[in-house]
Coordinates of C-alpha atoms in Angstrom, one line a residue:
X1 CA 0.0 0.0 0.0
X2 CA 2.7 2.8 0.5
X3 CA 4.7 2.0 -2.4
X4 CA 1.4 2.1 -4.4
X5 CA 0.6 5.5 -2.6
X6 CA 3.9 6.7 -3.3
X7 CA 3.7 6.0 -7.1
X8 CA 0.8 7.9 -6.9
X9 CA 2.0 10.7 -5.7
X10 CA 5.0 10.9 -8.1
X11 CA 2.2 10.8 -10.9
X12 CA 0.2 13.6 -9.4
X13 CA 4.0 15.6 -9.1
X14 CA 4.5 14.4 -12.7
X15 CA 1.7 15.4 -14.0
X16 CA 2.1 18.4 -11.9
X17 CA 5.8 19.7 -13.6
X18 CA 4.0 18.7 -17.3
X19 CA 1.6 21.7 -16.3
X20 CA 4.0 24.1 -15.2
X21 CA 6.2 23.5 -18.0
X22 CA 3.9 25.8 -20.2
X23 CA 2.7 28.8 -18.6
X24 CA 2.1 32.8 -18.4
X25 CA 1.4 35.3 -16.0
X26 CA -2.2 35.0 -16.1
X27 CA -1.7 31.0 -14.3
X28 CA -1.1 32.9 -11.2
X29 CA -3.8 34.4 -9.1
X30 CA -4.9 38.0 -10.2
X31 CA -3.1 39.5 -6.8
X32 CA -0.1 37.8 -7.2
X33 CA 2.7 39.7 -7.1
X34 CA 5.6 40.3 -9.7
X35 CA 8.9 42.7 -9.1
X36 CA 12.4 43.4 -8.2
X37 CA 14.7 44.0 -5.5
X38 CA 17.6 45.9 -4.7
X39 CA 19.3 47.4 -1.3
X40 CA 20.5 50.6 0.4
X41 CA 24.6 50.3 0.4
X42 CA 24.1 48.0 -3.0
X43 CA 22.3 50.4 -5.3
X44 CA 22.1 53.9 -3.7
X45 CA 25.3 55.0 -3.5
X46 CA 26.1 58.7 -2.4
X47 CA 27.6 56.5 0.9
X48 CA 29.1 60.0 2.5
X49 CA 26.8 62.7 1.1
X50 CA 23.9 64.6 2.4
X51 CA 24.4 63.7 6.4
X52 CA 24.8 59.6 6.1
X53 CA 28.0 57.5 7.9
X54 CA 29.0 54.6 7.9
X55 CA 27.2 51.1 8.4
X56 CA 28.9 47.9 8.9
X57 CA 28.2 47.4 5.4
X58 CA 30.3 50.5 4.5
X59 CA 33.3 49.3 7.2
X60 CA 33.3 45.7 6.0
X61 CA 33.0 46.7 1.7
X62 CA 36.4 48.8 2.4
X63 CA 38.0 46.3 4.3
X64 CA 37.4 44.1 1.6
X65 CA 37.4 45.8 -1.4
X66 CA 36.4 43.6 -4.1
X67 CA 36.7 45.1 -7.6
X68 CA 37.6 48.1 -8.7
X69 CA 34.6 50.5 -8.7
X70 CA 33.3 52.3 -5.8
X71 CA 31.0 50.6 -3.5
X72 CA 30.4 54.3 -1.7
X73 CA 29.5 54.8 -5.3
X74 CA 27.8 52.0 -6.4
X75 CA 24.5 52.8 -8.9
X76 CA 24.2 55.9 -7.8
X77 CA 20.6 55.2 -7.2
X78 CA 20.3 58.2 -4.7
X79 CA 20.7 60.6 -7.5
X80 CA 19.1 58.1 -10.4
X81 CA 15.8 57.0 -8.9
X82 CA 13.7 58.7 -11.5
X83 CA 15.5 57.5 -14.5
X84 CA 15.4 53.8 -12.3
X85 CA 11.8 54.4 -11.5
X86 CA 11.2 54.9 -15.2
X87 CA 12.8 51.3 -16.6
X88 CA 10.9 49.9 -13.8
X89 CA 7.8 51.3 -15.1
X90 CA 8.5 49.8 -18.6
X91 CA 9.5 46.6 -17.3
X92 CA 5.7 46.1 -16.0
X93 CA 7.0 45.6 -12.2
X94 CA 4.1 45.4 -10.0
X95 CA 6.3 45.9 -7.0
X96 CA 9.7 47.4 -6.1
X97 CA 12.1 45.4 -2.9
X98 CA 14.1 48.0 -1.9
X99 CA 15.6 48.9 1.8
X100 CA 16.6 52.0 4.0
X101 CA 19.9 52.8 5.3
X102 CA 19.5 53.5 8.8
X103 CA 22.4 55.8 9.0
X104 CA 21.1 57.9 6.2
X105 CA 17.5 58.6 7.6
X106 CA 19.3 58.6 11.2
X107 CA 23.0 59.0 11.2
X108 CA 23.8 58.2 14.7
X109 CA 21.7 55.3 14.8
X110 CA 19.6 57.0 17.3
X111 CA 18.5 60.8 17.7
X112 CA 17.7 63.5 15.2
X113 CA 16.1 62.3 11.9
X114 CA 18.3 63.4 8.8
X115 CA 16.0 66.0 6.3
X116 CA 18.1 64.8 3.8
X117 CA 17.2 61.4 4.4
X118 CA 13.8 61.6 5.0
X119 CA 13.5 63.6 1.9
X120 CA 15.3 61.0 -0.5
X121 CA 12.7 57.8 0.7
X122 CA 10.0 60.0 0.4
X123 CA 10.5 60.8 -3.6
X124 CA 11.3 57.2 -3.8
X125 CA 8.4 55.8 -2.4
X126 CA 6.7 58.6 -4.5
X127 CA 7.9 58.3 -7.5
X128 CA 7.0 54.5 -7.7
X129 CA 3.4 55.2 -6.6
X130 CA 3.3 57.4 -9.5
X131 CA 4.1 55.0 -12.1
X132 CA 2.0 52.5 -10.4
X133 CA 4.5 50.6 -8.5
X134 CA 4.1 49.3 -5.0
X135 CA 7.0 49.9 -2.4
X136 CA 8.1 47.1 -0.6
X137 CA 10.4 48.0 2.0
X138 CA 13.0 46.2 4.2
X139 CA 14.1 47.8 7.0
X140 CA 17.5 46.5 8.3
X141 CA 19.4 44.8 5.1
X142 CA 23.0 44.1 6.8
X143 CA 23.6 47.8 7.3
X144 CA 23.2 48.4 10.6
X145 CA 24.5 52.2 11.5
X146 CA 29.1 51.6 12.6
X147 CA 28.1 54.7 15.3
X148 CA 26.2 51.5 17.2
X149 CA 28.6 49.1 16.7
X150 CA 31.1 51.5 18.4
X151 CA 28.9 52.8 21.1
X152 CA 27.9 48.9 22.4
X153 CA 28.3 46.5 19.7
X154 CA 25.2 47.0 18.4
X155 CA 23.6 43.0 18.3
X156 CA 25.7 41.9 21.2
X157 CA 23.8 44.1 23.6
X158 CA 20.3 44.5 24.4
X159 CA 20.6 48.6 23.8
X160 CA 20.2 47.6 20.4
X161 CA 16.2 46.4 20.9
X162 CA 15.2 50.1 21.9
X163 CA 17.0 51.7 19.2
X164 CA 15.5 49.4 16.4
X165 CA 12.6 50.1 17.8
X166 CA 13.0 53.9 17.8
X167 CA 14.0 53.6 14.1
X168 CA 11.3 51.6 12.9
X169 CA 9.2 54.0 14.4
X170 CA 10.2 56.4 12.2
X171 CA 9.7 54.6 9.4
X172 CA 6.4 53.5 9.9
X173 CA 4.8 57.2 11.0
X174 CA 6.8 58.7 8.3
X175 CA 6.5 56.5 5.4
X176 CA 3.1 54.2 6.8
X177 CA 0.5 56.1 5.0
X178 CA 2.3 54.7 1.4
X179 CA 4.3 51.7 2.2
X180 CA 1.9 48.4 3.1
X181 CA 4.5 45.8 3.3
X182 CA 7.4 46.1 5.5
X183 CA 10.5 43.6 6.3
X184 CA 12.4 44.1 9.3
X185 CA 15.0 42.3 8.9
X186 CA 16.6 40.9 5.7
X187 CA 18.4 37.2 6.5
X188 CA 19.3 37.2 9.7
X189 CA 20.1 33.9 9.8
X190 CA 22.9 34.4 7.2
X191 CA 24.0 37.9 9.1
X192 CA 25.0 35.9 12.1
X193 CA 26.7 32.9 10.7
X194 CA 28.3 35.1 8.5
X195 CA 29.3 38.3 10.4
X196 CA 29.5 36.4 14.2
X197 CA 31.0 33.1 13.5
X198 CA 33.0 33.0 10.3
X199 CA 33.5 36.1 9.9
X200 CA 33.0 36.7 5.8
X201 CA 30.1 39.2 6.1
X202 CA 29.7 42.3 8.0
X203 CA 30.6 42.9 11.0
X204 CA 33.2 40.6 10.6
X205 CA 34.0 39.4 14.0
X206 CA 35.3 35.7 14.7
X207 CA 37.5 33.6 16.8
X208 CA 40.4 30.6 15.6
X209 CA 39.9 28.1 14.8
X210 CA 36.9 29.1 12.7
X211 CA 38.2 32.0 11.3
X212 CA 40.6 35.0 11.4
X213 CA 39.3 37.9 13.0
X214 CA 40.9 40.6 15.1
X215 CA 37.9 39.9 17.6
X216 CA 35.1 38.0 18.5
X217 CA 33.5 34.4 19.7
X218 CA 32.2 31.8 17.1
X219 CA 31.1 30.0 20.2
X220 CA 28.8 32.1 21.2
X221 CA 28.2 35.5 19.7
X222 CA 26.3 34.0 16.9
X223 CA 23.6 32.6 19.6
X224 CA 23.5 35.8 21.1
X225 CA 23.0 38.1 17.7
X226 CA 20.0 35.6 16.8
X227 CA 18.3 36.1 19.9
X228 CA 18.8 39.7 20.2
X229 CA 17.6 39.9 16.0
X230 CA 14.2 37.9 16.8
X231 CA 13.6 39.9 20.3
X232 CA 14.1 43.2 18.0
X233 CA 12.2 42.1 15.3
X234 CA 9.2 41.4 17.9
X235 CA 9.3 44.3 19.6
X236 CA 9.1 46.4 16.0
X237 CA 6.6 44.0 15.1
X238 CA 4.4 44.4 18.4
X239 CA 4.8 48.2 17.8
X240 CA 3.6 48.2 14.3
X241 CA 0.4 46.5 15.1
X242 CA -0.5 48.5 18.2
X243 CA -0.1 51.9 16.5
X244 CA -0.5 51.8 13.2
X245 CA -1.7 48.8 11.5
X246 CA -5.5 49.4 12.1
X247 CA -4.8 52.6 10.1
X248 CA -2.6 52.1 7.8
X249 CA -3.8 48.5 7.0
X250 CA -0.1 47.3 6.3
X251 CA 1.8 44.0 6.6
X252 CA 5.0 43.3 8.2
X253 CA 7.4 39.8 8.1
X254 CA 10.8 39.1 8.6
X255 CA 13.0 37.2 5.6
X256 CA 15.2 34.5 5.3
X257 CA 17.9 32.8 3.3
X258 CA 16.4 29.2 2.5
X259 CA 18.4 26.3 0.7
X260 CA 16.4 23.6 -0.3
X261 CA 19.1 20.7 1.6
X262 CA 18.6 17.4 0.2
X263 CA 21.3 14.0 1.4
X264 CA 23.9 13.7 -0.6
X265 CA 22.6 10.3 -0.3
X266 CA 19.7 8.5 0.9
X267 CA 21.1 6.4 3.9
X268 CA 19.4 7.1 7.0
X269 CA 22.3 9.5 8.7
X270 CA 22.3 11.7 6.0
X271 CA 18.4 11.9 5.9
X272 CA 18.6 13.0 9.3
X273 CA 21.7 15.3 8.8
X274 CA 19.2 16.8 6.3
X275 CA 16.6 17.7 9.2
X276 CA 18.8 18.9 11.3
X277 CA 20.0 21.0 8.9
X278 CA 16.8 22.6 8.1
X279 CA 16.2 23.2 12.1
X280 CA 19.2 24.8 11.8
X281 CA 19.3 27.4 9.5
X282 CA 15.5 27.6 9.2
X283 CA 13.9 26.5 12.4
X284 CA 16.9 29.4 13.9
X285 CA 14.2 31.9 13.2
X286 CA 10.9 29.9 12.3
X287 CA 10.2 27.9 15.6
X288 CA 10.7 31.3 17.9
X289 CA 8.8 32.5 15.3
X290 CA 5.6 29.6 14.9
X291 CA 6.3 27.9 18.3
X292 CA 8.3 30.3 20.7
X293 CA 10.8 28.6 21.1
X294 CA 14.0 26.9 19.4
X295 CA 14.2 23.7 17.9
X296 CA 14.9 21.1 20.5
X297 CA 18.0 19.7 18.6
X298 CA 19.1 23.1 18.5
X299 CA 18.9 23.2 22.1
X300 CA 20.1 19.8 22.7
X301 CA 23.8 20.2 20.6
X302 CA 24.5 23.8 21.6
X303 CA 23.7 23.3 25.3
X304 CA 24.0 26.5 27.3
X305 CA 25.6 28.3 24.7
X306 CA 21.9 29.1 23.3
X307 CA 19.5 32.0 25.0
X308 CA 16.8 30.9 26.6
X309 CA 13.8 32.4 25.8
X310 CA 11.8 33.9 28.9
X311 CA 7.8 33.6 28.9
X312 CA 7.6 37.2 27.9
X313 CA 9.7 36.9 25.0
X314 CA 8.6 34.2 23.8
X315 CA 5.1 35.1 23.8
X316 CA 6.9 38.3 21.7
X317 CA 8.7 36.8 19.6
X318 CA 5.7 34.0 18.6
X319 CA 3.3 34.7 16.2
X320 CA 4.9 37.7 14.9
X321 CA 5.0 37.8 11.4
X322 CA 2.0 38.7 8.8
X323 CA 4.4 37.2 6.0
X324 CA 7.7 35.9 5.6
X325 CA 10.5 36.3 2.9
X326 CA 12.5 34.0 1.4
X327 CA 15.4 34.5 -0.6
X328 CA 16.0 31.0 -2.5
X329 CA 19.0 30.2 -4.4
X330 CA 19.9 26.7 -5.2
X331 CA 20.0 23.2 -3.4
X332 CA 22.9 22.2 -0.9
X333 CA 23.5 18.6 -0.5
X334 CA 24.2 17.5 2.7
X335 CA 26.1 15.1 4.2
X336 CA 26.6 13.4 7.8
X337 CA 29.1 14.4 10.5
X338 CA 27.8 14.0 13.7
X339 CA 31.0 12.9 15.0
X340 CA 32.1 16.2 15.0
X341 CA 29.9 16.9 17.9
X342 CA 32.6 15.4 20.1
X343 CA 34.8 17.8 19.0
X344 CA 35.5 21.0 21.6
X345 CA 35.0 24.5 20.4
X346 CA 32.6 24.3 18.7
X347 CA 31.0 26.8 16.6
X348 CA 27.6 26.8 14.4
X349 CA 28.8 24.9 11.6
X350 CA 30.1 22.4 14.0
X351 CA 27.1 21.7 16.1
X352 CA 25.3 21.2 13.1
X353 CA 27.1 18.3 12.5
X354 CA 26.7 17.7 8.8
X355 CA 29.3 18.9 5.7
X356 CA 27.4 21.1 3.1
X357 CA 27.9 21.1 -1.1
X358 CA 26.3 22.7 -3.7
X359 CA 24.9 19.9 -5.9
X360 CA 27.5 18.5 -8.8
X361 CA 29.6 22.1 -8.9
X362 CA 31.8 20.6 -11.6
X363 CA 29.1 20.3 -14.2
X364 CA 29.0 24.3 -14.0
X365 CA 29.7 26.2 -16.9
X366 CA 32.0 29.2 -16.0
X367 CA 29.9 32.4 -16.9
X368 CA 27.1 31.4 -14.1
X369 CA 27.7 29.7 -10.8
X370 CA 24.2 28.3 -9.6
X371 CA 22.9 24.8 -11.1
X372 CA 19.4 25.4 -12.5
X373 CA 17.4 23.3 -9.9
X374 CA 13.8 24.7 -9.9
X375 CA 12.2 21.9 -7.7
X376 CA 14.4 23.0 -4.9
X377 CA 12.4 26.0 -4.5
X378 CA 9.3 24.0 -4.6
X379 CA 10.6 21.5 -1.7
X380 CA 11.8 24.8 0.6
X381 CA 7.8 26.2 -0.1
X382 CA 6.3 22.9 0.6
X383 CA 8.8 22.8 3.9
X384 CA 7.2 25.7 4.9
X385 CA 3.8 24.6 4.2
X386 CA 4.3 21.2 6.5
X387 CA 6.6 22.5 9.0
X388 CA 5.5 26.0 9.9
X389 CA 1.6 26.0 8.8
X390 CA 1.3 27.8 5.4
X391 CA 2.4 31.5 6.2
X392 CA 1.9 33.4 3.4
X393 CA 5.3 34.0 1.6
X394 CA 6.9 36.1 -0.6
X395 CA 9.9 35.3 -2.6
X396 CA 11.6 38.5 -2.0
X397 CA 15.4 37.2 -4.3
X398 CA 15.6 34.6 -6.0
X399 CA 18.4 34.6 -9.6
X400 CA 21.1 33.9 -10.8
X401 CA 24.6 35.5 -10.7
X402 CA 27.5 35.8 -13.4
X403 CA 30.4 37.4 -14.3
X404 CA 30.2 41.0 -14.7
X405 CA 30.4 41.4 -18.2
X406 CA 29.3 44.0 -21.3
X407 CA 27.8 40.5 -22.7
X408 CA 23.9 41.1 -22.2
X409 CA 22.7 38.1 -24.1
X410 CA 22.2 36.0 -20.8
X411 CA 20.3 32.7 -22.0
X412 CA 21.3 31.4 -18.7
X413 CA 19.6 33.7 -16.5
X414 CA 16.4 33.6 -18.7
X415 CA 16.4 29.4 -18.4
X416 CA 16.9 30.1 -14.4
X417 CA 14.2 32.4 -13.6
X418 CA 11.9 30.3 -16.5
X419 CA 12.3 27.5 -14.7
X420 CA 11.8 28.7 -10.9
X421 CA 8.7 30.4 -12.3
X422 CA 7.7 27.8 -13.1
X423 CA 8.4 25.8 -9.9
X424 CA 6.7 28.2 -8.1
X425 CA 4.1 27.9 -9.9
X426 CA 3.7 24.2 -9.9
X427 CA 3.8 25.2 -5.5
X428 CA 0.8 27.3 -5.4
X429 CA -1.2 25.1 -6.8
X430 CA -0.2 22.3 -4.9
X431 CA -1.4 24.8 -1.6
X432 CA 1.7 26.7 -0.9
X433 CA 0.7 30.2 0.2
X434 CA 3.0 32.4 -2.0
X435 CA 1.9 35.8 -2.9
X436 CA 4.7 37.3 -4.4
X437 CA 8.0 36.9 -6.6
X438 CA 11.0 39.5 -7.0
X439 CA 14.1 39.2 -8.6
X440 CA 17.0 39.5 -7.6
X441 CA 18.6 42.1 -8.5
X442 CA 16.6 44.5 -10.4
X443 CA 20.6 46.0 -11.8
X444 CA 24.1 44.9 -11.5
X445 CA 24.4 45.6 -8.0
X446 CA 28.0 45.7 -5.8
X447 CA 27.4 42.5 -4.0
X448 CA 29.1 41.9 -0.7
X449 CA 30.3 38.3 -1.9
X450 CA 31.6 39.3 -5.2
X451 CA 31.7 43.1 -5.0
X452 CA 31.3 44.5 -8.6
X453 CA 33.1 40.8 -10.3
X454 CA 30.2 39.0 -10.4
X455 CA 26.2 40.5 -10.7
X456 CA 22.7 39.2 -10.7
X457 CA 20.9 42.1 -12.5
X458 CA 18.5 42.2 -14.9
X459 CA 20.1 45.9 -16.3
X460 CA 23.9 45.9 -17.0
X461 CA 24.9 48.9 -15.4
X462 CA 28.5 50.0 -16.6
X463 CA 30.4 50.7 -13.5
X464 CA 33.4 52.5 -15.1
X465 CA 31.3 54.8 -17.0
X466 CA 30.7 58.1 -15.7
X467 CA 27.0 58.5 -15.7
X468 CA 26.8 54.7 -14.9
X469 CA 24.9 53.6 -17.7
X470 CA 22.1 51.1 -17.6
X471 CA 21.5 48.7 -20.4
X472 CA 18.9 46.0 -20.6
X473 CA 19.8 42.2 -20.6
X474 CA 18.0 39.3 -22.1
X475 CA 16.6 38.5 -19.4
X476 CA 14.9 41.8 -18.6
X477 CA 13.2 41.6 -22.4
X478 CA 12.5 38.2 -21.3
X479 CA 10.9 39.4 -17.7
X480 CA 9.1 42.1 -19.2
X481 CA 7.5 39.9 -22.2
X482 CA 6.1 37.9 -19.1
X483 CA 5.1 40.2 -17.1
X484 CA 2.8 41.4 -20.0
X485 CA 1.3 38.2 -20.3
X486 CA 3.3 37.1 -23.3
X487 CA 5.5 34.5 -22.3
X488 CA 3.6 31.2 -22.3
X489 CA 6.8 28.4 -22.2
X490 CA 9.4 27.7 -19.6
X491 CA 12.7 25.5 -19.5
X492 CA 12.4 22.6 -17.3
X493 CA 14.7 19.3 -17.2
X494 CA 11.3 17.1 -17.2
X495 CA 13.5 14.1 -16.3
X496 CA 16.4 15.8 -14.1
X497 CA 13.1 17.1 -12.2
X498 CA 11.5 14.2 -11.7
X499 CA 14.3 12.4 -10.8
X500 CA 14.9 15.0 -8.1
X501 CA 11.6 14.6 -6.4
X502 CA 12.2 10.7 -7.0
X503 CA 15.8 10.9 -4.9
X504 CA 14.9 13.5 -2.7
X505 CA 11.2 11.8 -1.5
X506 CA 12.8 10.6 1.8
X507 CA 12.7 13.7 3.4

């Protein structure tokens, strides 16, 4: 009986991909939402003009330095936003993902509001309403203000909750009356792995063996950062909806980075390496945020390097969420080390117990550098269905990154985002809750992994040109055909797809 049910249910998945494989726009609910995304430091540029300092973002970008351009420069989006606005307009976005530097709308992290500042997100948000786009807007996106970080460490100390606070505030009575769907924070769950235990993202901090940083404790601090993220998220979250949701009818969710993980093979450790690997980088965040509380394998391998959550924060942290965004990539394949738990330090990675890969990186060609595996986004929405009960989702990125290059006839990228469409398609109608889909990045963007060497965008955008010129790819024509209601085929692998739900059914 369950190998009969199972055979079943491969048909109905079967059948399932057939039906996704041709498709438009108009296959998609009539509210369902089609854009872009972009953020502050990334796009906006004008880093040191008009009364903004420094974020991490800024600290860690010089520190690094990767490529030659300017990342103070970047697209010059600041002074640009019409012209932006405008190709945004005639792509036929519905919606436009950008964020707010904190440190421009409040240089000191806390205090007096910046004119300047306030003045610049106001023509945004304006501008896009005028041409009929809708802004959504994340409020922390790695760029938290340096003045904070110097004053108290910013998410190492509770001080950080009551400024966060203060600054959403801002946000929400200045901006409220136009802006309906706000993210406070963009993947958290990456931000602390990456900038509190190995150190490769802003603000860089670390300790040996897991890294080499002039300070910090993998051990620990990233434990500490999570629970301080998810305790500031709540409180912004509990102030938005007792002052201003019932008036200004808005929405607000949290996002995070999402791998579909699959075993590298299907023996029984590395099927449950594969679970504990989704309670780790997703059930972080999503239990606190569903249940109130962490994962119990969570708790179980880090011990009492993990908060614990009191009553009243748990009962603020739970539940807090209208929506949450996902930013899906590729598939990881994971693998079983759980004898690594024996081991002593021991950092995330390590009391994770597994050993991550991208799947087959050697049959990559070298001008993109993520495989084209759709159903991996369908597996993470169908995680979130099972595990965490359905919350309505956005995908707020999801692309695929290349060289930089003049080259704008990127087949590539038009077979990725084809295909993941269509994936996400072939998930709402099998009951996922998704309302939304933004690419990322709108533009070549400097990105804090490849700095200007390697881009998502649908615009080129000529960095060594002086008015930073932007020129449409492929894959915008492509974008925009579809978001017209013009494109009705997609590229799917029918067999390399069904063989992936086939292999990866066990979890």
């Amino acid at each position: 009986m369950q190998r009969r049910l199972m055979l079943l249910f491969l048909w109905f998945r079967l059948l399932n991909l057939i039906a996704a494989k041709n498709y438009n726009r108009n296959d998609f609910p009539p509210d369902f939402v089609f854009g872009a995304s972009t953020s502050a430091y990334q796009v906006e540029g004008a880093a040191l003009q008009d009364g903004r300092t420094p974020s991490i973002y800024d600290t860690f970008a010089h520190q690094s330095r990767k490529g030659t351009p300017d990342p103070d420069v970047a697209c010059d989006q600041y002074h640009k936003y019409k012209e932006d606005v405008q190709l945004m307009a005639e792509t036929g976005l519905d919606a436009y993902r950008f964020s707010i530097s904190w440190s421009r709308l409040i240089p000191n992290g806390r205090g007096p509001i910046n004119p300047k500042g306030l003045r610049y997100y106001n023509n945004l948000i304006n501008e896009l309403i005028r041409h009929g786009i809708e802004p959504h807007v994340t409020l922390l996106h790695i760029d938290v203000p340096q003045a904070l970080v110097d004053d108290y460490e910013s998410f190492l100390n509770r001080r950080i909750i009551e400024d966060f606070t203060a600054y959403v505030d801002v946000c929400f009575r200045e901006f409220g009356d136009r802006v309906r769907y706000w993210t406070t924070l963009n993947e958290p769950n990456i931000f602390v792995f990456g900038g509190y235990d190995i150190g490769n993202y802003p603000p860089g901090r670390c300790s040996s063996p897991f890294g080499n940083c002039s300070r910090g404790n993998s051990e620990t601090e990233p434990y500490i950062a999570a629970h301080l993220l998810l305790l500031a998220h709540g409180s912004a979250v509990k102030l938005y909806k007792e002052k201003y949701q019932a008036k200004q009818l808005g929405f607000v969710g949290m996002n995070l980075l999402s791998y579909h993980f699959s075993p590298i093979t299907n023996t029984r450790e590395n099927i449950i390496a594969t679970r504990r690997t989704y309670d780790f980088l997703i059930g972080w965040f999503m239990h606190p945020l569903t249940y109130g509380d962490y994962p119990e394998i969570m708790k179980k391998n880090v011990g009492s390097r993990i908060p614990v959550f009191t009553e009243k924060e748990s009962n603020l942290v739970k539940g807090s969420f209208d929506f949450i965004g996902i930013n899906y990539y590729s598939i990881m394949e994971t693998k079983d080390y759980s004898t690594g738990l024996s081991k002593y330090p021991r950092d995330f990675f390590a009391d994770i117990g597994v050993k991550w890969t991208y799947s087959d990186p050697s049959a990559l060609p070298e001008e993109f550098m993520f495989p084209n595996e759709p159903w991996g986004l369908e597996r993470v929405l169908e995680y979130f269905k099972d595990v965490y009960q359905n919350p309505l989702i956005f995908i707020h990125e999801n692309g695929q990154v290349a060289k930089h290059s003049t080259a704008t006839n990127d087949q590539f990228r038009v077979e990725y985002l084809q295909s993941h469409i269509g994936s996400l398609l072939s998930a709402v109608r099998n009951g996922s809750d998704t309302r939304g889909y933004f690419v990322w990045s709108f533009m070549d963007v400097y990105e804090l992994s490849y700095g200007f060497k390697s881009t998502f965008g649908l615009y080129y955008v000529d960095f060594n040109s002086p008015n930073l010129t932007r020129q449409p790819k492929l894959s915008q024509r492509w974008y925009s055909e579809f978001l017209k209601g013009k494109n009705t085929t997609t590229y799917v692998d029918m067999n390399k797809g069904e063989d992936a739900i086939i292999n990866r059914s066990s979890i």
